[in-house]
Amino acid sequence: SPWFDFGLFRPGASASAADQENKFGKMDVDVLKLKAKASAFSYRVTLASPGRACLRLVAASYTDTGLPFNEKEAVKKNPGAKPLKLAVPRYSQMVQKAACAGDICSPASVAMAMSYYGRREFPLKAAAAARDHAAKIYGNWAFNTAYAGSKGLCAFLTRLNSLAEAEAYLSRGLTLIASVTFGPGELRNSPLKKTRGHLLVMTGFDARGNVLVNDPAALSERTVPRVYDRAEFARAWLKNKYGTAYAVAKDLNAFLTVKAPFTELFSAPPAHAGEHKKLIESQLLLNEPAVLQ
């Protein structure tokens, strides 16, 4: 195919590209929608800064929207999962004194995550920096994560398949900003009756496995913390939005986990199979965190 353009990120002056559609697919602001399944993709990044620029992270997320939603797997808990709650600062988009207050759930959530990691940020400042001036929106996924990255954090868009995956993220102190869609009565205790798209910060899980969040749509910062039913939240997030989330951490090591059922940990790289027994230290299991030195 020809190249599809995700636009230009420049804090305070970002813009998605003009409409792009051909026989291969359509660029819908920040999502490339293909007309047939692909087997591979290529990407390129152009650094347009007039000064020095540093590219630290490139990430891509892809989804087969034709796969059925398995609610039983989506809501299943990790064995031994315990209640947890991250001390994420509370921000309400609704108390911001600006005409855009009702539209800045995404940068308000990013500001909460940034402040959690010690990068003090505020909703209106984040909104000004992440605004897509071409589409005239504040919720461009790439621009919001790029803004957090421009402040020294590691952030990228991902799509998760279950709440157990989210539990694994949060148990390591990582933040997830989830995108949800729901109709009337489908997500009880929400400050919104319905939404075609809303972002909030997942902060943990209670003893029953229900989801703890900081919801920026609350009318006051005191009421930002919410508890959402596990199954209802799974449908709003994992079914309706394919588990779309911003993952944010202080550094890339925080995201590294084992993705095989198990793997050997050696004290040094074995030169040949005969050295395996001499150098093996232990085994690392699925989803166990690892750190690169």
Tab-separated table of C-alpha atoms in Angstrom:
chain	number	residue	atom	x	y	z
A	1	SER	CA	0.000	0.000	0.000
A	2	PRO	CA	1.048	3.635	-0.066
A	3	TRP	CA	2.033	5.194	3.260
A	4	PHE	CA	-0.751	6.223	5.640
A	5	ASP	CA	0.036	9.355	7.647
A	6	PHE	CA	-0.742	9.671	11.373
A	7	GLY	CA	0.039	13.381	11.303
A	8	LEU	CA	2.535	15.633	13.067
A	9	PHE	CA	3.046	15.701	16.832
A	10	ARG	CA	4.328	18.989	18.192
A	11	PRO	CA	3.085	19.977	21.686
A	12	GLY	CA	0.592	22.784	21.265
A	13	ALA	CA	0.583	22.550	17.463
A	14	SER	CA	-0.190	18.910	16.631
A	15	ALA	CA	-2.355	17.992	13.659
A	16	SER	CA	-3.626	14.741	12.210
A	17	ALA	CA	-3.301	14.273	8.460
A	18	ALA	CA	-6.007	15.021	5.908
A	19	ASP	CA	-8.512	12.314	4.923
A	20	GLN	CA	-6.803	9.273	3.433
A	21	GLU	CA	-8.650	6.370	1.841
A	22	ASN	CA	-7.721	3.893	-0.886
A	23	LYS	CA	-8.335	0.242	-1.751
A	24	PHE	CA	-6.261	-0.876	1.235
A	25	GLY	CA	-7.955	1.079	3.996
A	26	LYS	CA	-8.978	4.358	5.551
A	27	MET	CA	-7.186	6.591	8.030
A	28	ASP	CA	-9.743	7.646	10.649
A	29	VAL	CA	-7.826	10.399	12.508
A	30	ASP	CA	-5.750	8.147	14.800
A	31	VAL	CA	-6.883	4.658	13.688
A	32	LEU	CA	-6.026	2.919	10.428
A	33	LYS	CA	-8.995	0.750	9.398
A	34	LEU	CA	-8.019	-1.896	6.847
A	35	LYS	CA	-10.448	-3.290	4.285
A	36	ALA	CA	-8.839	-6.753	4.434
A	37	LYS	CA	-6.559	-8.519	6.906
A	38	ALA	CA	-2.841	-7.815	6.565
A	39	SER	CA	0.050	-10.146	7.377
A	40	ALA	CA	2.684	-7.482	8.121
A	41	PHE	CA	3.236	-3.751	8.337
A	42	SER	CA	6.077	-1.259	8.003
A	43	TYR	CA	6.419	2.066	9.746
A	44	ARG	CA	8.629	5.113	9.459
A	45	VAL	CA	9.107	8.107	11.735
A	46	THR	CA	10.203	11.525	10.508
A	47	LEU	CA	11.803	13.825	13.078
A	48	ALA	CA	10.767	17.337	12.119
A	49	SER	CA	12.183	19.240	15.097
A	50	PRO	CA	14.398	22.184	14.144
A	51	GLY	CA	16.554	21.377	17.171
A	52	ARG	CA	17.688	18.117	18.747
A	53	ALA	CA	15.141	15.329	19.012
A	54	CYS	CA	15.290	11.920	20.655
A	55	LEU	CA	13.110	8.982	19.619
A	56	ARG	CA	12.879	6.594	22.581
A	57	LEU	CA	9.858	4.422	21.837
A	58	VAL	CA	7.762	3.370	18.853
A	59	ALA	CA	4.704	1.175	19.420
A	60	ALA	CA	1.886	-0.217	17.300
A	61	SER	CA	-1.327	-1.963	18.324
A	62	TYR	CA	-3.449	-4.042	15.973
A	63	THR	CA	-6.829	-5.673	16.439
A	64	ASP	CA	-8.929	-8.261	14.631
A	65	THR	CA	-12.359	-6.742	15.186
A	66	GLY	CA	-14.022	-9.856	13.753
A	67	LEU	CA	-13.100	-12.038	16.732
A	68	PRO	CA	-15.960	-12.747	19.193
A	69	PHE	CA	-15.932	-11.301	22.710
A	70	ASN	CA	-15.426	-13.967	25.388
A	71	GLU	CA	-16.853	-12.462	28.567
A	72	LYS	CA	-15.913	-15.459	30.726
A	73	GLU	CA	-12.228	-15.041	29.859
A	74	ALA	CA	-12.432	-11.251	29.991
A	75	VAL	CA	-13.617	-11.122	33.616
A	76	LYS	CA	-11.623	-14.085	34.975
A	77	LYS	CA	-9.271	-13.191	37.851
A	78	ASN	CA	-5.586	-14.008	38.088
A	79	PRO	CA	-4.956	-16.832	40.599
A	80	GLY	CA	-4.067	-15.241	43.913
A	81	ALA	CA	-5.151	-11.762	42.813
A	82	LYS	CA	-5.385	-9.383	45.767
A	83	PRO	CA	-7.084	-6.013	46.217
A	84	LEU	CA	-4.893	-3.103	45.163
A	85	LYS	CA	-5.184	0.629	44.695
A	86	LEU	CA	-2.693	3.046	43.157
A	87	ALA	CA	-2.506	6.482	44.767
A	88	VAL	CA	-3.261	8.385	41.563
A	89	PRO	CA	-4.053	12.111	42.021
A	90	ARG	CA	-7.657	13.094	41.291
A	91	TYR	CA	-8.589	15.531	38.530
A	92	SER	CA	-12.076	16.414	37.369
A	93	GLN	CA	-12.362	17.746	33.846
A	94	MET	CA	-15.740	19.241	34.746
A	95	VAL	CA	-14.375	21.753	37.275
A	96	GLN	CA	-11.957	23.247	34.752
A	97	LYS	CA	-12.832	26.838	33.902
A	98	ALA	CA	-12.782	26.488	30.135
A	99	ALA	CA	-15.280	25.928	27.336
A	100	CYS	CA	-13.529	22.641	26.474
A	101	ALA	CA	-14.061	21.114	29.951
A	102	GLY	CA	-16.540	18.503	28.709
A	103	ASP	CA	-14.186	17.322	25.956
A	104	ILE	CA	-10.869	16.792	27.751
A	105	CYS	CA	-11.285	13.389	29.437
A	106	SER	CA	-8.195	12.096	27.616
A	107	PRO	CA	-5.667	14.800	28.585
A	108	ALA	CA	-7.206	15.035	32.073
A	109	SER	CA	-6.520	11.313	32.504
A	110	VAL	CA	-3.000	11.722	31.117
A	111	ALA	CA	-2.424	14.555	33.601
A	112	MET	CA	-3.442	12.229	36.452
A	113	ALA	CA	-1.007	9.547	35.279
A	114	MET	CA	1.819	12.053	34.802
A	115	SER	CA	1.274	13.510	38.272
A	116	TYR	CA	1.268	9.989	39.734
A	117	TYR	CA	4.809	9.541	38.411
A	118	GLY	CA	5.983	12.864	39.797
A	119	ARG	CA	5.638	14.849	36.544
A	120	ARG	CA	3.219	17.421	37.967
A	121	GLU	CA	0.657	18.201	35.271
A	122	PHE	CA	-2.778	19.807	35.032
A	123	PRO	CA	-5.736	19.017	32.750
A	124	LEU	CA	-5.889	22.288	30.806
A	125	LYS	CA	-2.148	22.366	30.182
A	126	ALA	CA	-2.194	18.769	28.955
A	127	ALA	CA	-5.244	19.536	26.814
A	128	ALA	CA	-3.505	22.467	25.128
A	129	ALA	CA	-0.437	20.340	24.439
A	130	ALA	CA	-2.292	17.260	23.092
A	131	ARG	CA	-5.011	19.015	21.044
A	132	ASP	CA	-5.373	17.813	17.454
A	133	HIS	CA	-5.760	21.112	15.632
A	134	ALA	CA	-6.769	19.450	12.356
A	135	ALA	CA	-9.558	17.259	13.746
A	136	LYS	CA	-10.328	19.831	16.478
A	137	ILE	CA	-10.345	17.194	19.211
A	138	TYR	CA	-8.481	16.563	22.460
A	139	GLY	CA	-8.685	12.772	22.323
A	140	ASN	CA	-6.175	11.855	19.601
A	141	TRP	CA	-4.651	8.704	21.102
A	142	ALA	CA	-1.195	9.081	19.539
A	143	PHE	CA	-0.851	12.732	20.547
A	144	ASN	CA	-1.873	12.101	24.166
A	145	THR	CA	0.642	9.296	24.658
A	146	ALA	CA	3.324	11.245	22.780
A	147	TYR	CA	2.820	14.192	25.117
A	148	ALA	CA	3.449	11.997	28.168
A	149	GLY	CA	6.522	10.670	26.357
A	150	SER	CA	7.769	14.194	25.688
A	151	LYS	CA	7.901	14.709	29.456
A	152	GLY	CA	10.206	11.743	30.034
A	153	LEU	CA	7.658	8.972	30.637
A	154	CYS	CA	7.127	5.838	28.547
A	155	ALA	CA	3.591	5.786	27.160
A	156	PHE	CA	1.920	3.987	24.296
A	157	LEU	CA	-1.470	2.853	23.078
A	158	THR	CA	-2.255	-0.817	23.584
A	159	ARG	CA	-5.247	-3.133	23.561
A	160	LEU	CA	-5.736	-5.678	26.335
A	161	ASN	CA	-7.835	-8.834	26.226
A	162	SER	CA	-8.856	-9.312	29.855
A	163	LEU	CA	-9.098	-7.706	33.256
A	164	ALA	CA	-6.498	-10.219	34.428
A	165	GLU	CA	-4.018	-8.521	32.081
A	166	ALA	CA	-4.957	-5.171	33.599
A	167	GLU	CA	-4.423	-6.598	37.092
A	168	ALA	CA	-0.919	-7.668	36.075
A	169	TYR	CA	-0.141	-4.143	34.865
A	170	LEU	CA	-1.477	-2.395	37.941
A	171	SER	CA	0.132	-4.855	40.375
A	172	ARG	CA	3.511	-3.613	39.094
A	173	GLY	CA	2.541	0.011	39.725
A	174	LEU	CA	1.821	0.794	36.075
A	175	THR	CA	-1.084	3.020	35.092
A	176	LEU	CA	-3.712	2.240	32.463
A	177	ILE	CA	-6.001	4.853	30.945
A	178	ALA	CA	-8.969	2.928	29.551
A	179	SER	CA	-11.278	3.965	26.714
A	180	VAL	CA	-14.907	2.981	27.319
A	181	THR	CA	-18.210	3.158	25.464
A	182	PHE	CA	-21.599	2.371	27.022
A	183	GLY	CA	-25.302	3.105	26.818
A	184	PRO	CA	-27.892	4.040	29.473
A	185	GLY	CA	-27.688	1.755	32.514
A	186	GLU	CA	-24.728	-0.228	31.148
A	187	LEU	CA	-22.120	1.173	33.581
A	188	ARG	CA	-23.727	1.916	36.910
A	189	ASN	CA	-22.163	4.520	39.207
A	190	SER	CA	-20.725	6.405	36.232
A	191	PRO	CA	-21.097	10.194	36.224
A	192	LEU	CA	-22.116	9.827	32.558
A	193	LYS	CA	-25.427	8.284	31.482
A	194	LYS	CA	-23.944	7.170	28.175
A	195	THR	CA	-20.945	7.873	25.958
A	196	ARG	CA	-19.629	7.041	22.506
A	197	GLY	CA	-16.098	7.346	23.878
A	198	HIS	CA	-14.656	8.317	27.259
A	199	LEU	CA	-11.284	7.851	28.963
A	200	LEU	CA	-10.538	7.265	32.639
A	201	VAL	CA	-7.688	6.045	34.818
A	202	MET	CA	-7.801	2.504	36.205
A	203	THR	CA	-6.406	2.631	39.752
A	204	GLY	CA	-7.000	-0.886	41.079
A	205	PHE	CA	-9.437	-3.613	42.110
A	206	ASP	CA	-11.408	-4.159	45.302
A	207	ALA	CA	-11.767	-7.401	47.274
A	208	ARG	CA	-14.608	-8.561	44.997
A	209	GLY	CA	-12.612	-7.869	41.850
A	210	ASN	CA	-14.598	-4.791	40.880
A	211	VAL	CA	-12.695	-2.038	39.094
A	212	LEU	CA	-11.443	1.078	40.874
A	213	VAL	CA	-11.031	4.138	38.669
A	214	ASN	CA	-10.439	7.862	38.719
A	215	ASP	CA	-13.171	9.118	36.409
A	216	PRO	CA	-12.511	12.678	35.204
A	217	ALA	CA	-16.199	13.135	34.253
A	218	ALA	CA	-17.090	13.446	37.949
A	219	LEU	CA	-18.567	16.821	38.873
A	220	SER	CA	-16.033	17.358	41.679
A	221	GLU	CA	-12.564	16.078	42.483
A	222	ARG	CA	-13.927	14.534	45.670
A	223	THR	CA	-16.178	12.238	43.600
A	224	VAL	CA	-13.576	11.323	40.955
A	225	PRO	CA	-12.812	7.887	42.562
A	226	ARG	CA	-15.422	5.342	41.439
A	227	VAL	CA	-16.051	1.612	41.692
A	228	TYR	CA	-17.435	-0.137	38.608
A	229	ASP	CA	-18.899	-3.617	38.416
A	230	ARG	CA	-16.321	-5.995	36.929
A	231	ALA	CA	-18.562	-7.466	34.217
A	232	GLU	CA	-20.092	-4.110	33.255
A	233	PHE	CA	-16.668	-2.521	32.956
A	234	ALA	CA	-15.398	-5.453	30.892
A	235	ARG	CA	-18.206	-4.944	28.388
A	236	ALA	CA	-17.715	-1.166	28.223
A	237	TRP	CA	-13.942	-1.476	27.775
A	238	LEU	CA	-12.983	-4.893	26.432
A	239	LYS	CA	-16.055	-5.592	24.301
A	240	ASN	CA	-17.058	-2.143	23.074
A	241	LYS	CA	-13.545	-0.645	22.704
A	242	TYR	CA	-11.431	-3.798	22.242
A	243	GLY	CA	-9.511	-3.090	25.458
A	244	THR	CA	-8.038	0.173	24.174
A	245	ALA	CA	-5.822	1.855	26.771
A	246	TYR	CA	-2.855	4.144	27.240
A	247	ALA	CA	-0.131	2.338	29.193
A	248	VAL	CA	2.112	4.744	31.105
A	249	ALA	CA	5.234	4.082	33.188
A	250	LYS	CA	8.422	5.794	34.345
A	251	ASP	CA	10.671	3.698	32.127
A	252	LEU	CA	10.439	0.920	29.563
A	253	ASN	CA	11.743	-1.761	31.934
A	254	ALA	CA	8.446	-1.564	33.781
A	255	PHE	CA	6.667	-3.149	30.794
A	256	LEU	CA	9.028	-6.083	30.268
A	257	THR	CA	7.462	-9.435	31.148
A	258	VAL	CA	7.855	-13.043	30.086
A	259	LYS	CA	5.544	-13.863	27.175
A	260	ALA	CA	6.207	-17.625	26.982
A	261	PRO	CA	4.752	-20.146	29.470
A	262	PHE	CA	8.263	-20.264	30.984
A	263	THR	CA	11.843	-19.513	30.045
A	264	GLU	CA	15.274	-20.230	31.539
A	265	LEU	CA	17.269	-17.558	33.372
A	266	PHE	CA	21.038	-17.984	32.919
A	267	SER	CA	23.861	-16.309	34.849
A	268	ALA	CA	25.550	-15.699	31.474
A	269	PRO	CA	24.594	-16.427	27.845
A	270	PRO	CA	25.401	-20.111	27.196
A	271	ALA	CA	27.710	-20.577	24.225
A	272	HIS	CA	26.243	-24.017	23.445
A	273	ALA	CA	23.665	-26.481	24.783
A	274	GLY	CA	26.283	-28.188	26.937
A	275	GLU	CA	26.576	-25.065	29.095
A	276	HIS	CA	22.854	-24.861	29.930
A	277	LYS	CA	22.977	-26.914	33.123
A	278	LYS	CA	26.117	-25.144	34.366
A	279	LEU	CA	24.766	-21.616	33.821
A	280	ILE	CA	21.044	-21.983	34.583
A	281	GLU	CA	19.932	-20.027	37.645
A	282	SER	CA	16.164	-20.360	37.625
A	283	GLN	CA	13.058	-20.178	35.467
A	284	LEU	CA	10.869	-17.184	34.731
A	285	LEU	CA	7.128	-17.769	34.345
A	286	LEU	CA	4.453	-16.211	32.151
A	287	ASN	CA	3.901	-12.492	32.910
A	288	GLU	CA	6.758	-12.418	35.427
A	289	PRO	CA	8.522	-9.048	35.200
A	290	ALA	CA	12.100	-8.828	33.934
A	291	VAL	CA	14.608	-5.975	33.941
A	292	LEU	CA	17.308	-5.248	31.353
A	293	GLN	CA	20.576	-4.047	32.888
